[in-house]
Short mmCIF file of N, CA, C and O in Angstrom, two decimals:
data_model
loop_
_atom_site.label_atom_id
_atom_site.label_comp_id
_atom_site.label_asym_id
_atom_site.label_seq_id
_atom_site.Cartn_x
_atom_site.Cartn_y
_atom_site.Cartn_z
N UNK A 30 16.17 -18.93 -47.99
CA UNK A 30 14.89 -19.13 -47.36
C UNK A 30 15.01 -18.86 -45.89
O UNK A 30 15.93 -19.32 -45.22
N UNK A 31 14.08 -18.11 -45.29
CA UNK A 31 14.13 -17.79 -43.87
C UNK A 31 13.60 -18.92 -43.03
O UNK A 31 13.05 -19.89 -43.51
N UNK A 32 13.80 -18.77 -41.75
CA UNK A 32 13.31 -19.76 -40.81
C UNK A 32 11.81 -19.76 -40.77
O UNK A 32 11.18 -18.71 -40.88
N UNK A 33 11.25 -20.94 -40.56
CA UNK A 33 9.81 -21.05 -40.45
C UNK A 33 9.44 -21.16 -38.99
O UNK A 33 10.02 -21.93 -38.24
N UNK A 34 8.46 -20.37 -38.60
CA UNK A 34 8.03 -20.31 -37.20
C UNK A 34 7.04 -21.42 -36.91
O UNK A 34 6.12 -21.67 -37.70
N UNK A 35 7.21 -22.07 -35.77
CA UNK A 35 6.28 -23.06 -35.31
C UNK A 35 5.11 -22.34 -34.64
O UNK A 35 5.28 -21.23 -34.13
N UNK A 36 3.96 -22.96 -34.63
CA UNK A 36 2.79 -22.41 -33.94
C UNK A 36 2.42 -23.35 -32.81
O UNK A 36 2.28 -24.55 -33.01
N UNK A 37 2.30 -22.78 -31.60
CA UNK A 37 1.91 -23.54 -30.43
C UNK A 37 0.54 -23.05 -29.97
O UNK A 37 0.39 -21.88 -29.60
N UNK A 38 -0.45 -23.90 -30.08
CA UNK A 38 -1.80 -23.58 -29.62
C UNK A 38 -1.87 -24.00 -28.15
O UNK A 38 -1.58 -25.15 -27.80
N UNK A 39 -2.21 -23.05 -27.28
CA UNK A 39 -2.18 -23.34 -25.85
C UNK A 39 -3.20 -22.48 -25.12
O UNK A 39 -3.98 -21.75 -25.74
N UNK A 40 -3.18 -22.57 -23.81
CA UNK A 40 -3.98 -21.71 -22.95
C UNK A 40 -3.28 -21.58 -21.62
O UNK A 40 -2.37 -22.35 -21.29
N UNK A 41 -3.68 -20.57 -20.86
CA UNK A 41 -3.03 -20.32 -19.58
C UNK A 41 -3.23 -21.50 -18.63
O UNK A 41 -4.26 -22.18 -18.68
N UNK A 42 -2.23 -21.73 -17.81
CA UNK A 42 -2.31 -22.80 -16.83
C UNK A 42 -1.97 -24.17 -17.35
O UNK A 42 -2.11 -25.15 -16.64
N UNK A 43 -1.52 -24.29 -18.57
CA UNK A 43 -1.23 -25.59 -19.19
C UNK A 43 0.23 -25.93 -18.96
O UNK A 43 1.14 -25.33 -19.55
N UNK A 44 0.49 -26.91 -18.08
CA UNK A 44 1.83 -27.29 -17.71
C UNK A 44 2.60 -27.86 -18.91
O UNK A 44 3.77 -27.56 -19.11
N UNK A 45 1.93 -28.69 -19.71
CA UNK A 45 2.60 -29.26 -20.88
C UNK A 45 2.96 -28.17 -21.90
O UNK A 45 3.94 -28.27 -22.61
N UNK A 46 2.13 -27.14 -21.97
CA UNK A 46 2.43 -26.00 -22.86
C UNK A 46 3.69 -25.31 -22.40
O UNK A 46 4.59 -25.03 -23.21
N UNK A 47 3.81 -25.08 -21.09
CA UNK A 47 5.01 -24.44 -20.55
C UNK A 47 6.25 -25.28 -20.82
O UNK A 47 7.31 -24.75 -21.17
N UNK A 48 6.14 -26.59 -20.67
CA UNK A 48 7.28 -27.48 -20.94
C UNK A 48 7.66 -27.41 -22.42
O UNK A 48 8.85 -27.43 -22.76
N UNK A 49 6.66 -27.29 -23.29
CA UNK A 49 6.92 -27.18 -24.73
C UNK A 49 7.65 -25.89 -25.04
O UNK A 49 8.62 -25.88 -25.80
N UNK A 50 7.23 -24.77 -24.42
CA UNK A 50 7.93 -23.50 -24.64
C UNK A 50 9.40 -23.62 -24.25
O UNK A 50 10.29 -23.15 -24.95
N UNK A 51 9.65 -24.23 -23.06
CA UNK A 51 11.03 -24.37 -22.60
C UNK A 51 11.87 -25.21 -23.57
O UNK A 51 13.01 -24.84 -23.89
N UNK A 52 11.30 -26.28 -24.07
CA UNK A 52 12.05 -27.14 -25.03
C UNK A 52 12.30 -26.40 -26.34
O UNK A 52 13.40 -26.51 -26.91
N UNK A 53 11.34 -25.64 -26.82
CA UNK A 53 11.54 -24.86 -28.07
C UNK A 53 12.64 -23.84 -27.88
O UNK A 53 13.48 -23.65 -28.76
N UNK A 54 12.66 -23.18 -26.72
CA UNK A 54 13.72 -22.21 -26.45
C UNK A 54 15.08 -22.88 -26.33
O UNK A 54 16.08 -22.36 -26.80
N UNK A 55 15.10 -24.05 -25.71
CA UNK A 55 16.36 -24.81 -25.56
C UNK A 55 17.00 -25.06 -26.93
O UNK A 55 18.22 -24.96 -27.08
N UNK A 56 16.19 -25.38 -27.92
CA UNK A 56 16.69 -25.65 -29.26
C UNK A 56 16.68 -24.42 -30.16
O UNK A 56 16.89 -24.55 -31.35
N UNK A 57 16.36 -23.27 -29.56
CA UNK A 57 16.38 -22.01 -30.30
C UNK A 57 15.45 -22.03 -31.52
O UNK A 57 15.78 -21.53 -32.58
N UNK A 58 14.28 -22.66 -31.34
CA UNK A 58 13.30 -22.71 -32.42
C UNK A 58 12.30 -21.57 -32.26
O UNK A 58 11.70 -21.41 -31.20
N UNK A 59 12.13 -20.76 -33.30
CA UNK A 59 11.17 -19.65 -33.20
C UNK A 59 9.74 -20.17 -33.21
O UNK A 59 9.42 -21.09 -33.96
N UNK A 60 8.93 -19.61 -32.34
CA UNK A 60 7.54 -20.05 -32.27
C UNK A 60 6.62 -18.90 -31.93
O UNK A 60 7.04 -17.88 -31.39
N UNK A 61 5.36 -19.12 -32.30
CA UNK A 61 4.30 -18.15 -32.00
C UNK A 61 3.26 -18.87 -31.16
O UNK A 61 3.01 -20.07 -31.38
N UNK A 62 2.68 -18.19 -30.20
CA UNK A 62 1.67 -18.79 -29.32
C UNK A 62 0.30 -18.27 -29.73
O UNK A 62 0.12 -17.07 -29.89
N UNK A 63 -0.64 -19.20 -29.88
CA UNK A 63 -2.04 -18.83 -30.12
C UNK A 63 -2.82 -19.35 -28.91
O UNK A 63 -2.89 -20.54 -28.67
N UNK A 64 -3.38 -18.42 -28.16
CA UNK A 64 -4.16 -18.75 -26.96
C UNK A 64 -5.57 -19.14 -27.40
O UNK A 64 -6.33 -18.31 -27.91
N UNK A 65 -5.91 -20.40 -27.18
CA UNK A 65 -7.23 -20.89 -27.65
C UNK A 65 -8.39 -20.30 -26.87
O UNK A 65 -9.52 -20.32 -27.34
N UNK A 66 -8.12 -19.75 -25.68
CA UNK A 66 -9.17 -19.13 -24.90
C UNK A 66 -9.46 -17.71 -25.38
O UNK A 66 -10.55 -17.18 -25.14
N UNK A 67 -8.51 -17.09 -26.04
CA UNK A 67 -8.67 -15.70 -26.48
C UNK A 67 -8.83 -15.56 -27.99
O UNK A 67 -9.00 -14.45 -28.47
N UNK A 68 -8.75 -16.66 -28.71
CA UNK A 68 -8.86 -16.61 -30.17
C UNK A 68 -10.10 -17.37 -30.58
O UNK A 68 -10.10 -18.62 -30.55
N UNK A 69 -11.16 -16.68 -30.93
CA UNK A 69 -12.44 -17.33 -31.24
C UNK A 69 -12.30 -18.40 -32.34
O UNK A 69 -11.66 -18.18 -33.35
N UNK A 70 -12.95 -19.53 -32.10
CA UNK A 70 -13.02 -20.59 -33.10
C UNK A 70 -11.83 -21.53 -33.16
O UNK A 70 -11.93 -22.61 -33.75
N UNK A 71 -10.71 -21.17 -32.57
CA UNK A 71 -9.50 -22.01 -32.70
C UNK A 71 -9.68 -23.35 -32.01
O UNK A 71 -9.30 -24.39 -32.54
N UNK A 72 -10.25 -23.36 -30.81
CA UNK A 72 -10.45 -24.63 -30.10
C UNK A 72 -11.30 -25.57 -30.93
O UNK A 72 -10.98 -26.78 -31.04
N UNK A 73 -12.37 -25.07 -31.53
CA UNK A 73 -13.21 -25.93 -32.37
C UNK A 73 -12.46 -26.44 -33.60
O UNK A 73 -12.61 -27.59 -33.99
N UNK A 74 -11.64 -25.58 -34.20
CA UNK A 74 -10.84 -26.01 -35.35
C UNK A 74 -9.88 -27.13 -34.96
O UNK A 74 -9.72 -28.10 -35.72
N UNK A 75 -9.27 -27.01 -33.80
CA UNK A 75 -8.35 -28.06 -33.35
C UNK A 75 -9.09 -29.36 -33.08
O UNK A 75 -8.60 -30.44 -33.45
N UNK A 76 -10.26 -29.26 -32.46
CA UNK A 76 -11.08 -30.47 -32.24
C UNK A 76 -11.47 -31.11 -33.57
O UNK A 76 -11.43 -32.34 -33.72
N UNK A 77 -11.82 -30.28 -34.56
CA UNK A 77 -12.17 -30.79 -35.88
C UNK A 77 -11.01 -31.50 -36.53
O UNK A 77 -11.21 -32.41 -37.35
N UNK A 78 -9.80 -31.11 -36.21
CA UNK A 78 -8.59 -31.75 -36.73
C UNK A 78 -8.23 -33.01 -35.95
O UNK A 78 -7.26 -33.69 -36.26
N UNK A 79 -9.02 -33.31 -34.90
CA UNK A 79 -8.80 -34.53 -34.13
C UNK A 79 -8.02 -34.38 -32.85
O UNK A 79 -7.70 -35.37 -32.20
N UNK A 80 -7.71 -33.16 -32.45
CA UNK A 80 -6.95 -32.95 -31.24
C UNK A 80 -7.89 -32.78 -30.04
O UNK A 80 -8.94 -32.15 -30.16
N UNK A 81 -7.48 -33.33 -28.89
CA UNK A 81 -8.29 -33.26 -27.69
C UNK A 81 -7.56 -32.62 -26.51
O UNK A 81 -8.14 -32.38 -25.47
N UNK A 82 -6.26 -32.40 -26.67
CA UNK A 82 -5.49 -31.80 -25.59
C UNK A 82 -4.46 -30.83 -26.11
O UNK A 82 -4.14 -30.83 -27.31
N UNK A 83 -3.96 -30.02 -25.20
CA UNK A 83 -2.96 -29.00 -25.54
C UNK A 83 -1.62 -29.34 -24.92
O UNK A 83 -1.58 -30.11 -23.96
N UNK A 84 -0.58 -28.78 -25.42
CA UNK A 84 -0.51 -27.92 -26.59
C UNK A 84 -0.66 -28.70 -27.88
O UNK A 84 -0.44 -29.89 -27.93
N UNK A 85 -1.06 -28.01 -28.92
CA UNK A 85 -0.98 -28.53 -30.28
C UNK A 85 0.12 -27.74 -30.96
O UNK A 85 0.15 -26.51 -30.88
N UNK A 86 1.06 -28.45 -31.55
CA UNK A 86 2.20 -27.81 -32.21
C UNK A 86 2.13 -28.07 -33.70
O UNK A 86 2.08 -29.22 -34.14
N UNK A 87 2.15 -26.98 -34.47
CA UNK A 87 2.26 -27.06 -35.92
C UNK A 87 3.68 -26.64 -36.28
O UNK A 87 4.07 -25.51 -36.04
N UNK A 88 4.43 -27.60 -36.82
CA UNK A 88 5.80 -27.34 -37.25
C UNK A 88 5.84 -27.51 -38.75
O UNK A 88 5.54 -28.60 -39.25
N UNK A 89 6.19 -26.46 -39.49
CA UNK A 89 6.25 -26.59 -40.94
C UNK A 89 7.08 -27.80 -41.37
O UNK A 89 8.18 -28.03 -40.86
N UNK A 90 6.51 -28.59 -42.28
CA UNK A 90 7.22 -29.76 -42.79
C UNK A 90 7.05 -31.01 -41.93
O UNK A 90 7.59 -32.06 -42.26
N UNK A 91 6.31 -30.92 -40.85
CA UNK A 91 6.09 -32.05 -39.94
C UNK A 91 4.59 -32.18 -39.69
O UNK A 91 3.88 -31.20 -39.69
N UNK A 92 4.12 -33.41 -39.38
CA UNK A 92 2.73 -33.54 -38.96
C UNK A 92 2.54 -32.83 -37.60
O UNK A 92 3.43 -32.89 -36.75
N UNK A 93 1.42 -32.20 -37.41
CA UNK A 93 1.13 -31.54 -36.14
C UNK A 93 0.99 -32.61 -35.04
O UNK A 93 0.65 -33.75 -35.32
N UNK A 94 1.27 -32.18 -33.81
CA UNK A 94 1.13 -33.12 -32.68
C UNK A 94 0.54 -32.37 -31.50
O UNK A 94 0.54 -31.16 -31.45
N UNK A 95 0.02 -33.15 -30.52
CA UNK A 95 -0.44 -32.53 -29.28
C UNK A 95 0.30 -33.14 -28.11
O UNK A 95 0.79 -34.27 -28.16
N UNK A 96 0.40 -32.35 -27.05
CA UNK A 96 1.11 -32.79 -25.86
C UNK A 96 2.56 -32.36 -25.90
O UNK A 96 3.04 -31.79 -26.89
N UNK A 97 3.27 -32.63 -24.81
CA UNK A 97 4.67 -32.31 -24.71
C UNK A 97 5.48 -33.48 -25.24
O UNK A 97 5.43 -34.58 -24.69
N UNK A 98 6.20 -33.26 -26.35
CA UNK A 98 6.99 -34.29 -26.99
C UNK A 98 8.39 -33.78 -27.28
O UNK A 98 8.67 -33.29 -28.38
N UNK A 99 9.29 -33.87 -26.29
CA UNK A 99 10.65 -33.36 -26.49
C UNK A 99 11.36 -34.03 -27.66
O UNK A 99 12.16 -33.38 -28.34
N UNK A 100 11.08 -35.28 -27.91
CA UNK A 100 11.72 -35.98 -29.03
C UNK A 100 11.33 -35.40 -30.38
O UNK A 100 12.16 -35.28 -31.29
N UNK A 101 10.10 -35.02 -30.52
CA UNK A 101 9.65 -34.41 -31.77
C UNK A 101 10.23 -33.02 -31.95
O UNK A 101 10.59 -32.62 -33.04
N UNK A 102 10.34 -32.29 -30.84
CA UNK A 102 10.95 -30.95 -30.90
C UNK A 102 12.41 -31.07 -31.30
O UNK A 102 12.90 -30.33 -32.16
N UNK A 103 13.10 -32.04 -30.71
CA UNK A 103 14.51 -32.26 -31.06
C UNK A 103 14.64 -32.64 -32.54
O UNK A 103 15.55 -32.21 -33.22
N UNK A 104 13.71 -33.46 -33.03
CA UNK A 104 13.73 -33.86 -34.46
C UNK A 104 13.61 -32.63 -35.36
O UNK A 104 14.31 -32.52 -36.37
N UNK A 105 12.71 -31.72 -35.03
CA UNK A 105 12.55 -30.50 -35.83
C UNK A 105 13.86 -29.69 -35.80
O UNK A 105 14.34 -29.23 -36.83
N UNK A 106 14.44 -29.56 -34.61
CA UNK A 106 15.70 -28.79 -34.49
C UNK A 106 16.81 -29.45 -35.30
O UNK A 106 17.55 -28.76 -36.00
N UNK A 107 16.91 -30.76 -35.21
CA UNK A 107 17.95 -31.48 -35.94
C UNK A 107 17.76 -31.36 -37.44
O UNK A 107 18.71 -31.14 -38.18
N UNK A 108 16.52 -31.46 -37.89
CA UNK A 108 16.22 -31.31 -39.33
C UNK A 108 16.67 -29.95 -39.83
O UNK A 108 17.22 -29.82 -40.92
N UNK A 109 16.41 -28.92 -39.04
CA UNK A 109 16.79 -27.58 -39.44
C UNK A 109 18.31 -27.40 -39.45
O UNK A 109 18.85 -26.74 -40.34
N UNK A 110 18.99 -28.01 -38.49
CA UNK A 110 20.45 -27.92 -38.48
C UNK A 110 21.03 -28.61 -39.70
O UNK A 110 21.95 -28.11 -40.34
N UNK A 111 20.48 -29.77 -40.04
CA UNK A 111 20.97 -30.50 -41.21
C UNK A 111 20.68 -29.75 -42.50
O UNK A 111 21.39 -29.91 -43.49
N UNK A 112 19.63 -28.92 -42.48
CA UNK A 112 19.28 -28.15 -43.67
C UNK A 112 20.13 -26.89 -43.79
O UNK A 112 19.92 -26.07 -44.66
N UNK A 113 21.06 -26.72 -42.86
CA UNK A 113 21.97 -25.57 -42.97
C UNK A 113 21.53 -24.35 -42.21
O UNK A 113 22.02 -23.26 -42.44
N UNK A 114 20.62 -24.51 -41.28
CA UNK A 114 20.18 -23.37 -40.48
C UNK A 114 21.34 -22.88 -39.64
O UNK A 114 21.92 -23.61 -38.87
N UNK A 115 21.71 -21.60 -39.81
CA UNK A 115 22.84 -21.08 -39.03
C UNK A 115 22.46 -20.92 -37.56
O UNK A 115 21.30 -20.65 -37.24
N UNK A 116 23.43 -21.11 -36.69
CA UNK A 116 23.19 -20.85 -35.29
C UNK A 116 22.94 -19.38 -35.10
O UNK A 116 23.55 -18.55 -35.74
N UNK A 117 22.02 -19.04 -34.25
CA UNK A 117 21.68 -17.64 -34.06
C UNK A 117 21.36 -17.35 -32.62
O UNK A 117 21.39 -18.22 -31.77
N UNK A 118 21.03 -16.13 -32.38
CA UNK A 118 20.66 -15.73 -31.01
C UNK A 118 19.33 -16.35 -30.64
O UNK A 118 18.52 -16.70 -31.51
N UNK A 119 19.08 -16.48 -29.37
CA UNK A 119 17.83 -17.02 -28.88
C UNK A 119 16.66 -16.19 -29.41
O UNK A 119 16.69 -14.98 -29.40
N UNK A 120 15.67 -16.87 -29.91
CA UNK A 120 14.53 -16.18 -30.50
C UNK A 120 13.37 -16.03 -29.53
O UNK A 120 12.72 -15.02 -29.50
N UNK A 121 13.07 -17.10 -28.77
CA UNK A 121 11.99 -17.02 -27.80
C UNK A 121 10.61 -16.94 -28.44
O UNK A 121 10.47 -17.08 -29.65
N UNK A 122 9.63 -16.70 -27.63
CA UNK A 122 8.25 -16.72 -28.10
C UNK A 122 7.77 -15.38 -28.56
O UNK A 122 8.20 -14.34 -28.08
N UNK A 123 6.89 -15.40 -29.50
CA UNK A 123 6.16 -14.22 -29.93
C UNK A 123 4.70 -14.65 -30.02
O UNK A 123 4.35 -15.49 -30.86
N UNK A 124 3.88 -14.16 -29.15
CA UNK A 124 2.48 -14.57 -29.20
C UNK A 124 1.75 -13.82 -30.31
O UNK A 124 2.17 -12.75 -30.73
N UNK A 125 0.67 -14.40 -30.74
CA UNK A 125 -0.11 -13.78 -31.81
C UNK A 125 -0.65 -12.44 -31.35
O UNK A 125 -0.84 -11.55 -32.17
N UNK A 126 -0.84 -12.25 -30.06
CA UNK A 126 -1.33 -10.99 -29.55
C UNK A 126 -0.23 -10.02 -29.18
O UNK A 126 -0.48 -8.96 -28.66
N UNK A 127 1.02 -10.38 -29.44
CA UNK A 127 2.14 -9.50 -29.16
C UNK A 127 2.60 -9.52 -27.70
O UNK A 127 3.44 -8.74 -27.30
N UNK A 128 2.07 -10.46 -26.92
CA UNK A 128 2.44 -10.56 -25.50
C UNK A 128 3.05 -11.94 -25.29
O UNK A 128 2.49 -12.95 -25.71
N UNK A 129 4.21 -11.98 -24.64
CA UNK A 129 4.82 -13.26 -24.36
C UNK A 129 3.95 -14.05 -23.39
O UNK A 129 3.33 -13.48 -22.51
N UNK A 130 3.92 -15.39 -23.54
CA UNK A 130 3.09 -16.19 -22.67
C UNK A 130 3.60 -16.14 -21.24
O UNK A 130 4.81 -16.22 -21.02
N UNK A 131 2.72 -16.02 -20.25
CA UNK A 131 3.16 -15.98 -18.87
C UNK A 131 3.51 -17.37 -18.36
O UNK A 131 2.92 -18.34 -18.79
N UNK A 132 4.47 -17.48 -17.46
CA UNK A 132 4.74 -18.78 -16.86
C UNK A 132 3.57 -19.16 -15.96
O UNK A 132 2.94 -18.29 -15.36
N UNK A 133 3.28 -20.44 -15.91
CA UNK A 133 2.15 -20.89 -15.09
C UNK A 133 2.56 -22.10 -14.26
O UNK A 133 3.54 -22.75 -14.56
N UNK A 134 1.77 -22.38 -13.25
CA UNK A 134 2.02 -23.54 -12.41
C UNK A 134 0.68 -24.17 -12.04
O UNK A 134 0.47 -24.57 -10.91
N UNK A 135 -0.22 -24.26 -12.99
CA UNK A 135 -1.54 -24.81 -12.75
C UNK A 135 -1.48 -26.33 -12.92
O UNK A 135 -0.55 -26.87 -13.49
N UNK A 136 -2.52 -27.04 -12.48
CA UNK A 136 -2.53 -28.51 -12.61
C UNK A 136 -2.56 -28.97 -14.05
O UNK A 136 -3.00 -28.26 -14.96
N UNK A 137 -2.11 -30.21 -14.28
CA UNK A 137 -2.04 -30.80 -15.62
C UNK A 137 -3.39 -30.79 -16.34
O UNK A 137 -3.42 -30.77 -17.56
N UNK A 138 -4.48 -30.82 -15.62
CA UNK A 138 -5.80 -30.89 -16.26
C UNK A 138 -6.09 -29.68 -17.16
O UNK A 138 -7.01 -29.71 -17.94
N UNK A 139 -5.29 -28.64 -17.03
CA UNK A 139 -5.51 -27.45 -17.87
C UNK A 139 -5.11 -27.66 -19.32
O UNK A 139 -5.28 -26.79 -20.13
N UNK A 140 -4.57 -28.83 -19.66
CA UNK A 140 -4.17 -29.05 -21.06
C UNK A 140 -5.30 -29.63 -21.89
O UNK A 140 -5.11 -29.88 -23.07
N UNK A 141 -6.50 -29.79 -21.32
CA UNK A 141 -7.62 -30.31 -22.08
C UNK A 141 -8.25 -29.20 -22.88
O UNK A 141 -8.46 -28.08 -22.39
N UNK A 142 -8.56 -29.47 -24.16
CA UNK A 142 -9.19 -28.49 -25.03
C UNK A 142 -10.61 -28.21 -24.60
O UNK A 142 -11.34 -29.00 -24.20
#
């Protein structure tokens, strides 16, 4: 079975989103970025699921969460290691639009959906 990619719903200027990307890279977890500002309907879908802030992280086999949670990211990484996931090269981000997310330094308020 291949690795399952996490999905990070975010938008530009979201400091917590950037921290989440860094933590995912630290643990070599593959992820895809979905920009809620550029993907019609996604923000409403996330609100309907009960989320009010970004990032929202969907990790296969785990309940989705919002915000920067390094402990949850570490838990996903540890679960995969215990399941026999081989160590591999850094995977980094792959955005849904084929463009890597840009680094940002905007205020924390940008994480609101």
